mmCIF file of C-alpha atoms in Angstrom:
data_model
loop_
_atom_site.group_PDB
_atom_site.id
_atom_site.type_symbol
_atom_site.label_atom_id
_atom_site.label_comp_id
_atom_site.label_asym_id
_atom_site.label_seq_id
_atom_site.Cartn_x
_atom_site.Cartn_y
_atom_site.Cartn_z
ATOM 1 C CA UNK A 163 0.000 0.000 0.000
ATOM 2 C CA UNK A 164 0.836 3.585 -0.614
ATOM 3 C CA UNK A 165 1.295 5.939 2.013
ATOM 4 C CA UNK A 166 -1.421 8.411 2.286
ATOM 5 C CA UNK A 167 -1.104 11.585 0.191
ATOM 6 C CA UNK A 168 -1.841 15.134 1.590
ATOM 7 C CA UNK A 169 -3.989 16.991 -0.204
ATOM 8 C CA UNK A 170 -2.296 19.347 -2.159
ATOM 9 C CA UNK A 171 -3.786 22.408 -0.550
ATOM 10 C CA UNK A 172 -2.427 21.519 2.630
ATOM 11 C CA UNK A 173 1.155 22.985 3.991
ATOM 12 C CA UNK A 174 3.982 20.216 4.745
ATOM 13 C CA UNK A 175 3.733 20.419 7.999
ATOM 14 C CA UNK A 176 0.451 19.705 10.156
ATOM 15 C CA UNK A 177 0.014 19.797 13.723
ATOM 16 C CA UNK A 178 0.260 16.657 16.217
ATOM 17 C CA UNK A 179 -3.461 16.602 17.019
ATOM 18 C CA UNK A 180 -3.777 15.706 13.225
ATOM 19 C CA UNK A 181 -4.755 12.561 12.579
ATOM 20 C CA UNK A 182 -4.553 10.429 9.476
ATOM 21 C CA UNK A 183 -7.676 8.471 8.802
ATOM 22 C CA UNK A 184 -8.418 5.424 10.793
ATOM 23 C CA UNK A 185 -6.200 6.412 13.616
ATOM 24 C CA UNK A 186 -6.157 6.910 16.865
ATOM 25 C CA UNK A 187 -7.375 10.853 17.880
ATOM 26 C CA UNK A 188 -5.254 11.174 21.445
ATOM 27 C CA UNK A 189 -6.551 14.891 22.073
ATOM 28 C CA UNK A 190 -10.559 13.830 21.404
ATOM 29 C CA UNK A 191 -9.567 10.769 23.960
ATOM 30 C CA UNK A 192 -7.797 13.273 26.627
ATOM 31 C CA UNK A 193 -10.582 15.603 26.153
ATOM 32 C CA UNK A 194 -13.121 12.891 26.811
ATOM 33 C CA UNK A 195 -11.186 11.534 29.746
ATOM 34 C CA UNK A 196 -11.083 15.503 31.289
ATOM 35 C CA UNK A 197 -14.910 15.858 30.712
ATOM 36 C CA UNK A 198 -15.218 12.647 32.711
ATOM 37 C CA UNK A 199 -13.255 13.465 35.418
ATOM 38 C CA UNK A 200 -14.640 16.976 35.608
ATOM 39 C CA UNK A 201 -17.646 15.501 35.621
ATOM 40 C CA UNK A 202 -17.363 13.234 38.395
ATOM 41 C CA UNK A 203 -15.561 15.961 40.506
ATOM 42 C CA UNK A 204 -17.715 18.786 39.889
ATOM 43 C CA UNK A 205 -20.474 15.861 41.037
ATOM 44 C CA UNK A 206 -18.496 14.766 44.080
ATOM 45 C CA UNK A 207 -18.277 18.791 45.276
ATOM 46 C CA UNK A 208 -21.719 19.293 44.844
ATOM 47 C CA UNK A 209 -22.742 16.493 46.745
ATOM 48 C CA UNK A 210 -20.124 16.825 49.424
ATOM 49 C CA UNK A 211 -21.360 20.407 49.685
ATOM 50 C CA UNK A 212 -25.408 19.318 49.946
ATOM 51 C CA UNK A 213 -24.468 16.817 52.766
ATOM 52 C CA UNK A 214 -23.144 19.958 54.711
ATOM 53 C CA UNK A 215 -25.957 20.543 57.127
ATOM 54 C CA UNK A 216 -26.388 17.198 57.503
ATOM 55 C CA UNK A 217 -22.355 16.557 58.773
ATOM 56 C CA UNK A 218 -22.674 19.617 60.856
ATOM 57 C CA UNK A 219 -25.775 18.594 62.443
ATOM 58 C CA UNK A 220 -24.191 14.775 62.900
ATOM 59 C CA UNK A 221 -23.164 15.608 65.997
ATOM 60 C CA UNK A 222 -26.071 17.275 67.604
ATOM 61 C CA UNK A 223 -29.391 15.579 69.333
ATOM 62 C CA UNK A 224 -30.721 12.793 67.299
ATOM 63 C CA UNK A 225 -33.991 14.999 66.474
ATOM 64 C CA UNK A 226 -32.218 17.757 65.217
ATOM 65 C CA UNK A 227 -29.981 15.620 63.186
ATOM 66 C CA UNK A 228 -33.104 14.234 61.632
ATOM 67 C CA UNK A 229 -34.857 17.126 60.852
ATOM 68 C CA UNK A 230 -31.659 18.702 58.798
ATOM 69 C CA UNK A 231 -31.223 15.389 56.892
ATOM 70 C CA UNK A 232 -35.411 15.116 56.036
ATOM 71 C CA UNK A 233 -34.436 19.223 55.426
ATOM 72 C CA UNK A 234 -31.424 17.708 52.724
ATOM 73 C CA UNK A 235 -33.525 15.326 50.986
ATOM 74 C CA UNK A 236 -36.219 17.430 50.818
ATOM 75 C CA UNK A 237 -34.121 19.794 49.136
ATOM 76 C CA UNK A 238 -32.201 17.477 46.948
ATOM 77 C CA UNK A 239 -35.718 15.707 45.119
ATOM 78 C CA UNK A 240 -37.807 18.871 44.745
ATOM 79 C CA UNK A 241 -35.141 21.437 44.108
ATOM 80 C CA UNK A 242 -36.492 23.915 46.504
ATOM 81 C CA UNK A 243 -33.246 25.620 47.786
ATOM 82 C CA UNK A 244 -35.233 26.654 50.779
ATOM 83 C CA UNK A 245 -34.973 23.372 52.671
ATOM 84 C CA UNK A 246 -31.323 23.603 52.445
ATOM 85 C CA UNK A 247 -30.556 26.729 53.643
ATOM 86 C CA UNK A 248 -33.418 25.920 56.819
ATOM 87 C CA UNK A 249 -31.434 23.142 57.403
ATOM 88 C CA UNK A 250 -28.298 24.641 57.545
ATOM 89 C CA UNK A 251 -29.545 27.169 60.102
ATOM 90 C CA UNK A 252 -30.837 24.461 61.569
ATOM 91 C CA UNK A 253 -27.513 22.624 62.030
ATOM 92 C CA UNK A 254 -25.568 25.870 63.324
ATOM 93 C CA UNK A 255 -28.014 26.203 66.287
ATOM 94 C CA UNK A 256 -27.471 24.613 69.694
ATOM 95 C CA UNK A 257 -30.920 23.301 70.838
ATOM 96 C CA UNK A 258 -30.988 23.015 74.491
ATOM 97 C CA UNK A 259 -31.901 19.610 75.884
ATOM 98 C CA UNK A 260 -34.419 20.571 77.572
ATOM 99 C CA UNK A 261 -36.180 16.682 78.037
ATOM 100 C CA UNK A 262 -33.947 16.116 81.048
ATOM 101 C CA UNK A 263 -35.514 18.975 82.496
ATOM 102 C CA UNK A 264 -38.931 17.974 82.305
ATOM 103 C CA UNK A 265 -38.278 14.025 82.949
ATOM 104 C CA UNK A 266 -36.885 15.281 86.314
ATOM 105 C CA UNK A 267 -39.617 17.245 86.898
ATOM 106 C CA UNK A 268 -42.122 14.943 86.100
ATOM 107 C CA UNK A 269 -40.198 12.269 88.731
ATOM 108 C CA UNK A 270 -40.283 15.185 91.780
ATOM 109 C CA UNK A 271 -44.299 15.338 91.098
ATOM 110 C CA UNK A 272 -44.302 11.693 91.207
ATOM 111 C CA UNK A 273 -42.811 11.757 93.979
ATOM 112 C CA UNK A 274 -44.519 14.259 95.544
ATOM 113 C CA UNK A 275 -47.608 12.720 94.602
ATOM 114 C CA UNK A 276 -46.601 9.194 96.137
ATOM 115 C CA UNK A 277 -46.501 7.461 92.825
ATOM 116 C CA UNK A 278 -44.423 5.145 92.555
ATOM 117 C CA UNK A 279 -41.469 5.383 90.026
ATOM 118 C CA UNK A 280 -41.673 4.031 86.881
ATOM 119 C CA UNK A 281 -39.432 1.211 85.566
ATOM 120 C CA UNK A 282 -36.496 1.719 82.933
ATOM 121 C CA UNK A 283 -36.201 -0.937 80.082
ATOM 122 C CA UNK A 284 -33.998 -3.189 82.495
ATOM 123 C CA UNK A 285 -36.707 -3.224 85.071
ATOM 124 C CA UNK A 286 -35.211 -0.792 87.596
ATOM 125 C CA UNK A 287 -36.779 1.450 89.156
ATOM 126 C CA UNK A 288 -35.965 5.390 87.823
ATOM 127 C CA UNK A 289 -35.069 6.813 90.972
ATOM 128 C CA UNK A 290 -35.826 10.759 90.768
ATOM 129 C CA UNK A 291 -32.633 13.105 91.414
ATOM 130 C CA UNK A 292 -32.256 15.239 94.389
ATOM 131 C CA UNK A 293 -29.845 18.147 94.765
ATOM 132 C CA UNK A 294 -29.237 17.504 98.171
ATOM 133 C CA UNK A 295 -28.848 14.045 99.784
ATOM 134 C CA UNK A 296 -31.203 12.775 102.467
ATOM 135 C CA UNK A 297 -28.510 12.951 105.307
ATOM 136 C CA UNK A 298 -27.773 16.556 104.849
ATOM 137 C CA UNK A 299 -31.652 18.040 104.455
ATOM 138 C CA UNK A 300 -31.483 21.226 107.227
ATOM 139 C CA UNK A 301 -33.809 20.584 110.118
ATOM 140 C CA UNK A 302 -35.879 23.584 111.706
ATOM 141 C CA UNK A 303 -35.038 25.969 109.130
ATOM 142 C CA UNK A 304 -37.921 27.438 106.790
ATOM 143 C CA UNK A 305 -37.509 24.747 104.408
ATOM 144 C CA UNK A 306 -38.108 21.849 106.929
ATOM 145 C CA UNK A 307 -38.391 18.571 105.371
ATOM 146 C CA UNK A 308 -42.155 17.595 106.010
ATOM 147 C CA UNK A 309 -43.152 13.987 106.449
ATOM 148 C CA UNK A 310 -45.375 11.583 104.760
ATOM 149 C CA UNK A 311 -48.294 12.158 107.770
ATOM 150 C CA UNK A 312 -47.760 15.998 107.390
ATOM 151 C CA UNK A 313 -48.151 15.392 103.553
ATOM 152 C CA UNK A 314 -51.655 13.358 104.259
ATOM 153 C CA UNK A 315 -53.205 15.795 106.422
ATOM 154 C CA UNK A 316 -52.070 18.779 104.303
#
């Protein structure tokens, strides 16, 4: 076989990304490898930075962290930037537990009541927490500890 002629119009010399026919075109094949891994990147970014809230929240109370991730899908399948942005807010606040405050309270009314305490998932009895321990309760003073006939009769 002949080699391949160049058509007379063309100068002597041609540029690498050239190709004859029926070879291999390197730049089309590095261009198509770039787009892919531009692609993928500019992919991996964007979900990295959607899954923001939802890593910041990770290490907040379990509700909280729920909310922000319902927040993150929400956003994500209806394109409503909205959620996102709530949730973020969302997972920069500090929510106060406040649950421990009203379980203990709930336990001193129980108490007060003469109820007895519930049972925790092992079967033990929740005792309710006192800020100052039973030996050191002041006698005579304003505050006097009243007893369970007092507490009848009351």
């Amino acid at each position: 076989m002949a080699a391949p002629s160049i058509h007379p119009a063309a100068s002597q010399h041609l540029p690498a990304f050239i190709t004859a026919p029926n070879e291999t075109d390197y730049l089309m094949v590095a261009s198509a490898v770039l787009l892919v891994v531009a692609v993928m990147a500019i992919g991996l970014l964007f979900l990295r930075l959607h899954t923001l809230p939802e890593r910041m929240a990770h290490r907040s109370h379990k509700l909280q962290f729920e909310i922000v991730a319902i927040l993150g899908l929400l956003a994500l399948f209806t394109h409503v930037h909205l959620f996102w942005v709530a949730g973020l807010l969302l997972a920069l606040i500090d929510i106060p537990d406040i649950s421990g405050t009203f379980t203990r309270m709930a336990r001193a009314l129980e108490k007060i009541a003469g109820i007895a305490p519930r049972e925790d998932a092992d079967g033990v009895p929740v005792e309710a927490a006192t800020a100052i321990p039973p030996d050191e309760v002041p006698l005579g003073g304003p505050h006097q500890a009243r007893t369970s006939e007092e507490l009848k009769h009351a």
